[in-house]
Amino acid sequence: MWRDLAPLGRDPGSGGYRRYAWTSADTDCRAWFRAQAETRGLVHELDRNGNQWAWLGDPLAGDAVVTGSHLDSVPDGGAFDGPLGVVSSFAALDELRRRGARFTRPVAITNFGDEEGARFGLACVGSRLTAGRLTAAQARELRDGDGVPLPKAMEAAGHDPSTIGPDPERLARIGAFVELHVEQGRALDLSGDPVGIASAIWPHGRWRFDFHGEANHAGTTRLADRRDPMLTYAETVLAARREAELAGALATFGKVSVEPNGVNAIPSLVRGWLDSRAADQSALDTVVAGIEAAARAHADRAGIELRVVRESFTPVVEFEHALRDELGTILGRRPDARTPVPVLGTGAGHDAGILSGSLPTAMLFVRNPTGVSHSPAEYAAEDDCVAGVLALADVLEGLACA
């Protein structure tokens, strides 16, 4: 499975992946998912929001146990973020069949669409729509960098966009969702454990900072006469680092656009996107407020107009304690288990976090020795991947089998 999936959407220059939502690379990944489902005799289904489902048992029976993740990527992302969870789900089902497990609840494997938000700027679009955390009207307003609306992109890829919207009937038929994911950090590497359980997802969001200045000639305009928004943007980037350090949080300006974007032109507009995350809401509020205050102070001094827009936000997610504890109990019974199984938080968002407001969700993490994620250097050793598959199989057996 890994060898078949690995070439899809991979850029030969960077070695990273460009599996953006509703592109040809995404279509190839979706075809791979469907082939894996049909090879195993599973019922493949595409829901109203373009998420893929592979069912073992009656999808309408209710109280289903669902696992899976996503197949899309950030720009030049790594091979493991998302795909490891999907590949491991199919492998875990193979393992349970090898064991002769008797299923007492329906089981599904899912590929949620557009989790990374690389194309349309909003993470977890597929799961947000399904859970009603994003309305159909809001989704229709999403546009990519070329101005292509989400519905037109979906239609071009062969999906009817008129069906998008909340899907409470589907969610009501799910009793538990467990997502396996490569760890995006080094906690497991430091503790020496191949697999861990998620405790919570930090609150996080994305803010757009628009710095409006005055375009002018770079070679003829005196420094004293300039209203250069790039300088204010640069000061804001530095302020973000200072505020994050003071609060023990995270703040990153990782995307920027410039107009008119000429080498010999002073910009008229610099637009930067802030990603900020913290262990609790209070710390996050403090960081973002501090960054905005610093940006406005610099803008006022330089004659720059500033507009700040919160484009997305996810509050802290505490995974359901009962399900989380059940996973700990199941994994604690394994002969090779370390006691207790590590439980750790994460600053990264996931579909499991979006769905947690609608149904019981949990996550398993697989050790990442480098701690690197969203990069071609992202990595998990084969032995640890196998340990993740066996852990997921044990969890599914404990939840869905007699």
XYZ file of C-alpha atoms in Angstrom:
402
model
C 0.000 0.000 0.000
C 2.736 2.442 0.949
C 4.659 1.845 -2.278
C 1.511 2.357 -4.378
C 0.525 5.578 -2.625
C 3.998 7.131 -2.294
C 4.412 8.471 -5.873
C 1.001 10.185 -6.022
C 1.274 13.985 -5.910
C 5.002 13.945 -5.173
C 7.042 16.848 -6.565
C 10.275 15.573 -8.132
C 12.101 18.785 -7.328
C 11.390 19.175 -3.629
C 10.626 15.533 -2.841
C 7.565 16.783 -0.960
C 3.878 16.286 -1.666
C 1.414 18.673 -3.310
C -1.829 16.797 -2.840
C -4.172 19.775 -2.814
C -7.942 19.378 -2.527
C -9.871 18.715 -5.732
C -6.781 18.595 -7.975
C -5.525 15.749 -10.150
C -3.231 14.557 -7.347
C -6.207 14.457 -4.973
C -8.207 12.539 -7.580
C -5.405 9.980 -7.846
C -5.358 9.562 -4.058
C -9.129 9.116 -4.011
C -8.881 6.447 -6.722
C -6.231 4.665 -4.630
C -8.555 4.736 -1.592
C -11.465 3.341 -3.572
C -9.291 0.560 -4.998
C -8.124 -0.418 -1.503
C -11.733 -0.560 -0.318
C -12.995 -2.615 -3.253
C -10.042 -5.022 -3.101
C -11.144 -5.873 0.452
C -14.812 -6.231 -0.422
C -15.734 -3.042 1.445
C -18.590 -0.819 0.319
C -17.155 2.448 -0.984
C -19.243 5.574 -0.466
C -18.748 9.253 -1.246
C -20.743 11.485 1.094
C -22.377 14.807 0.329
C -19.198 16.733 1.215
C -16.809 14.609 -0.802
C -15.446 12.550 2.096
C -14.765 8.897 1.282
C -16.022 5.956 3.347
C -15.210 2.246 3.128
C -17.723 0.154 5.058
C -17.578 -3.315 6.579
C -21.082 -4.108 7.773
C -24.310 -2.159 7.392
C -23.691 1.615 7.314
C -27.280 2.202 8.485
C -27.085 -0.097 11.513
C -25.723 2.597 13.811
C -23.113 2.630 16.590
C -20.343 2.222 14.013
C -16.643 2.349 14.839
C -14.827 4.551 12.335
C -11.128 5.080 11.757
C -9.050 6.821 9.098
C -7.564 10.243 8.449
C -6.831 12.260 5.274
C -4.707 12.018 2.118
C -4.210 15.674 1.151
C -1.068 17.599 2.070
C 0.388 20.998 2.825
C 2.679 22.483 0.135
C 5.702 20.177 -0.126
C 4.474 18.181 2.842
C 5.717 14.845 4.107
C 4.549 11.340 3.316
C 3.147 10.449 6.734
C 0.839 13.273 7.891
C -2.601 11.910 7.044
C -1.695 8.966 4.791
C -0.174 6.974 7.671
C -3.590 6.962 9.361
C -5.395 5.803 6.219
C -2.872 3.116 5.278
C -2.747 1.892 8.891
C -6.539 1.640 8.980
C -6.629 -0.717 6.001
C -3.696 -2.677 7.443
C -5.406 -2.927 10.854
C -8.533 -4.333 9.194
C -6.347 -6.890 7.395
C -4.807 -7.836 10.747
C -8.208 -8.309 12.374
C -9.353 -10.531 9.537
C -6.145 -12.548 9.928
C -7.014 -12.998 13.590
C -10.498 -14.174 12.653
C -12.136 -11.343 14.593
C -15.941 -11.397 14.835
C -17.343 -7.910 14.318
C -20.387 -6.930 16.342
C -20.520 -3.309 15.146
C -20.155 -1.814 11.668
C -16.665 -0.542 10.898
C -15.655 2.155 8.424
C -12.427 3.640 7.150
C -12.612 7.249 6.010
C -10.610 9.739 3.994
C -11.720 13.236 4.980
C -11.302 15.807 2.230
C -9.215 18.974 2.409
C -7.931 18.507 5.955
C -4.828 20.627 5.498
C -6.547 23.632 3.921
C -3.581 24.171 1.580
C -5.694 25.241 -1.380
C -8.616 27.178 0.102
C -7.027 28.452 3.319
C -9.311 26.681 5.794
C -8.329 23.430 7.508
C -10.611 20.401 7.872
C -13.195 21.550 5.323
C -14.638 18.051 4.811
C -15.141 17.291 8.487
C -16.213 20.881 9.306
C -19.001 20.698 6.720
C -20.119 17.289 7.929
C -20.214 18.412 11.568
C -21.931 21.711 10.777
C -18.883 23.703 11.880
C -18.797 25.268 8.416
C -22.003 26.220 6.640
C -22.643 25.534 2.976
C -22.850 29.290 2.370
C -19.460 29.860 4.005
C -17.904 27.000 2.027
C -19.164 28.448 -1.255
C -17.284 31.666 -0.491
C -13.922 29.885 -0.184
C -11.505 30.589 -3.035
C -8.036 29.388 -3.874
C -5.079 31.564 -4.779
C -6.239 31.776 -8.399
C -9.726 32.894 -7.378
C -11.367 29.536 -8.135
C -14.357 29.002 -5.805
C -14.554 25.732 -3.874
C -17.805 24.636 -5.618
C -16.243 25.096 -9.069
C -13.176 23.094 -8.012
C -15.384 20.294 -6.674
C -17.446 20.277 -9.847
C -14.320 20.146 -12.023
C -13.217 17.077 -10.047
C -16.556 15.360 -10.632
C -18.371 16.057 -7.348
C -21.754 17.774 -7.176
C -21.266 20.861 -4.944
C -25.004 21.404 -4.496
C -25.066 18.648 -1.859
C -22.552 20.129 0.582
C -23.643 20.875 4.128
C -24.158 19.364 7.598
C -24.675 15.608 7.760
C -26.117 14.925 11.240
C -27.790 11.689 10.155
C -24.420 10.192 9.235
C -22.760 11.329 12.453
C -25.635 9.914 14.500
C -24.771 6.457 13.148
C -21.187 6.632 14.458
C -20.456 5.452 17.986
C -16.727 6.248 18.006
C -14.032 7.695 15.743
C -10.360 6.818 16.308
C -7.715 8.552 14.191
C -4.131 7.312 14.005
C -1.535 9.967 13.149
C 2.213 10.364 13.066
C 3.300 12.419 16.072
C 4.121 16.016 15.144
C 6.780 16.426 17.789
C 9.300 14.303 19.707
C 7.541 13.394 22.949
C 7.381 9.675 22.098
C 10.960 9.641 20.861
C 12.089 11.159 24.148
C 10.028 8.711 26.212
C 11.067 5.677 24.152
C 7.495 4.656 23.263
C 6.406 3.704 19.725
C 2.737 4.605 20.281
C 0.854 7.087 22.454
C -2.679 8.341 23.065
C -3.814 11.939 22.533
C -5.182 13.853 25.515
C -6.212 17.133 23.895
C -5.649 19.499 20.982
C -4.520 23.012 21.833
C -6.796 25.887 20.818
C -5.553 27.370 17.570
C -6.495 29.677 14.736
C -5.458 31.606 11.656
C -5.494 35.388 11.375
C -4.912 37.470 8.236
C -3.036 40.753 8.634
C -3.476 43.240 5.761
C -0.912 46.052 5.734
C -1.902 48.806 3.264
C 0.806 51.314 2.304
C 1.673 53.279 -0.801
C 3.256 51.854 -3.942
C 6.175 53.826 -5.278
C 9.473 53.562 -7.115
C 12.207 51.773 -5.157
C 14.945 53.775 -6.847
C 13.584 57.302 -6.605
C 11.557 57.513 -3.384
C 13.438 58.822 -0.344
C 13.351 56.554 2.710
C 11.763 59.378 4.707
C 8.926 59.692 2.177
C 7.970 56.024 2.078
C 4.865 54.321 3.439
C 6.290 50.816 3.113
C 4.015 48.098 4.534
C 6.794 45.515 4.298
C 8.616 47.133 7.195
C 5.517 47.028 9.398
C 4.942 43.410 8.417
C 8.547 42.569 9.330
C 8.181 44.222 12.733
C 4.993 42.206 13.280
C 6.746 38.927 12.487
C 9.372 39.712 15.118
C 6.660 40.721 17.596
C 4.942 37.377 17.051
C 8.078 35.537 18.107
C 8.492 37.706 21.222
C 4.856 37.341 22.304
C 4.899 33.585 21.798
C 8.078 33.186 23.856
C 6.637 35.258 26.703
C 3.453 33.162 26.838
C 5.009 29.745 26.239
C 2.890 29.474 23.103
C 3.427 29.255 19.336
C 3.013 31.931 16.667
C 4.059 31.686 13.029
C 3.761 33.878 9.967
C 4.228 31.186 7.323
C 2.441 32.690 4.327
C 2.723 36.131 2.760
C 1.529 37.835 -0.417
C 2.798 41.144 -1.750
C 1.320 43.630 -4.227
C 2.472 44.603 -6.774
C 5.297 42.141 -5.990
C 7.973 43.848 -8.053
C 11.677 43.888 -7.237
C 11.949 47.621 -7.898
C 8.604 48.616 -6.379
C 7.652 49.596 -2.851
C 4.633 47.424 -2.019
C 1.153 48.864 -1.762
C -0.111 45.836 0.191
C 1.524 43.128 2.253
C -0.796 40.395 3.457
C 0.487 37.913 6.037
C -1.191 34.954 7.678
C -0.605 34.222 11.363
C -0.980 30.731 12.795
C -1.050 30.733 16.597
C -1.566 27.947 19.139
C -1.340 27.649 22.913
C -2.039 25.178 25.680
C -5.106 27.127 26.848
C -7.454 29.823 25.613
C -6.138 32.524 27.894
C -2.574 32.151 26.641
C -3.734 32.146 23.026
C -5.790 35.297 23.521
C -2.821 37.004 25.166
C -0.464 36.129 22.321
C -2.769 37.200 19.489
C -3.776 40.417 21.267
C -0.107 41.238 21.874
C 0.804 40.650 18.232
C -2.070 42.796 16.984
C -1.213 45.594 19.436
C 2.412 45.624 18.288
C 1.336 45.579 14.627
C -1.010 48.542 15.141
C 1.624 50.531 17.001
C 4.141 50.069 14.182
C 1.464 50.745 11.548
C 0.394 53.991 13.205
C 3.963 55.280 13.332
C 4.576 54.442 9.673
C 1.266 55.679 8.262
C 0.172 52.148 7.352
C -3.458 51.041 7.407
C -3.947 47.697 9.143
C -6.843 45.261 8.963
C -6.882 42.007 10.963
C -9.328 39.215 10.104
C -9.724 35.946 12.011
C -10.175 33.394 9.219
C -10.537 30.255 11.331
C -10.519 29.186 14.949
C -10.757 25.911 16.850
C -11.161 25.956 20.641
C -9.382 23.498 22.908
C -10.452 19.911 22.273
C -10.479 17.520 25.205
C -10.944 14.053 23.736
C -13.719 12.179 25.506
C -12.176 10.827 28.678
C -14.166 7.582 28.688
C -13.047 6.620 25.184
C -9.500 7.819 25.829
C -9.348 5.730 29.006
C -10.782 2.725 27.167
C -7.977 2.973 24.613
C -5.481 3.080 27.469
C -7.011 -0.022 29.024
C -7.031 -1.922 25.730
C -3.427 -1.084 24.919
C -2.348 -1.687 28.505
C -3.388 -5.340 28.185
C -0.846 -6.015 25.439
C 2.008 -8.307 26.558
C 4.645 -5.835 25.373
C 2.848 -2.766 26.707
C 4.622 -0.159 28.761
C 2.482 0.973 31.666
C 0.897 3.385 31.481
C 0.612 4.089 27.760
C 1.846 7.675 27.220
C -0.893 10.294 26.981
C 0.144 13.560 25.334
C -1.326 16.764 24.006
C -0.744 18.298 20.585
C -0.764 21.707 18.999
C -1.880 20.361 15.617
C -5.495 20.304 14.454
C -7.133 17.114 13.186
C -10.459 15.866 11.852
C -10.878 13.987 15.138
C -10.861 17.335 16.902
C -13.539 18.770 14.623
C -15.775 15.719 15.109
C -15.311 15.665 18.889
C -18.227 18.066 19.370
C -20.558 15.614 17.624
C -19.407 12.154 18.736
C -16.798 10.385 20.908
C -13.360 10.681 19.311
C -9.826 9.622 20.197
C -6.372 9.600 18.624
C -3.304 7.380 18.543
C 0.146 8.811 17.794
C 3.050 6.940 16.174
C 6.605 7.919 17.095
C 8.389 10.436 14.859
C 12.119 10.317 15.691
C 12.916 13.658 14.053
C 9.870 15.536 15.353
C 9.651 17.129 11.889
C 6.255 17.445 10.220
C 4.786 19.293 7.226
C 8.110 18.689 5.485
C 9.689 16.021 3.269
C 11.865 15.183 6.303
C 8.790 13.864 8.157
C 9.468 10.245 9.104
C 8.375 7.207 11.041
C 10.357 3.958 11.143
C 8.742 0.851 9.672
C 8.809 -0.969 13.029
C 6.955 1.924 14.658
C 4.430 2.028 11.807
C 3.782 -1.689 12.341
C 3.411 -1.069 16.083
C 0.827 1.597 15.222
C -1.095 -0.814 13.015
C -1.160 -3.470 15.744
C -2.240 -0.902 18.346
C -5.038 0.312 16.085
C -6.086 -3.268 15.390
C -6.249 -3.948 19.133
C -8.332 -0.829 19.658
C -10.752 -1.701 16.844
C -11.020 -5.245 18.150
C -11.774 -3.970 21.639
C -14.415 -1.534 20.380
C -16.061 -3.396 17.484
C -15.582 -7.114 18.027
C -17.027 -9.762 20.322
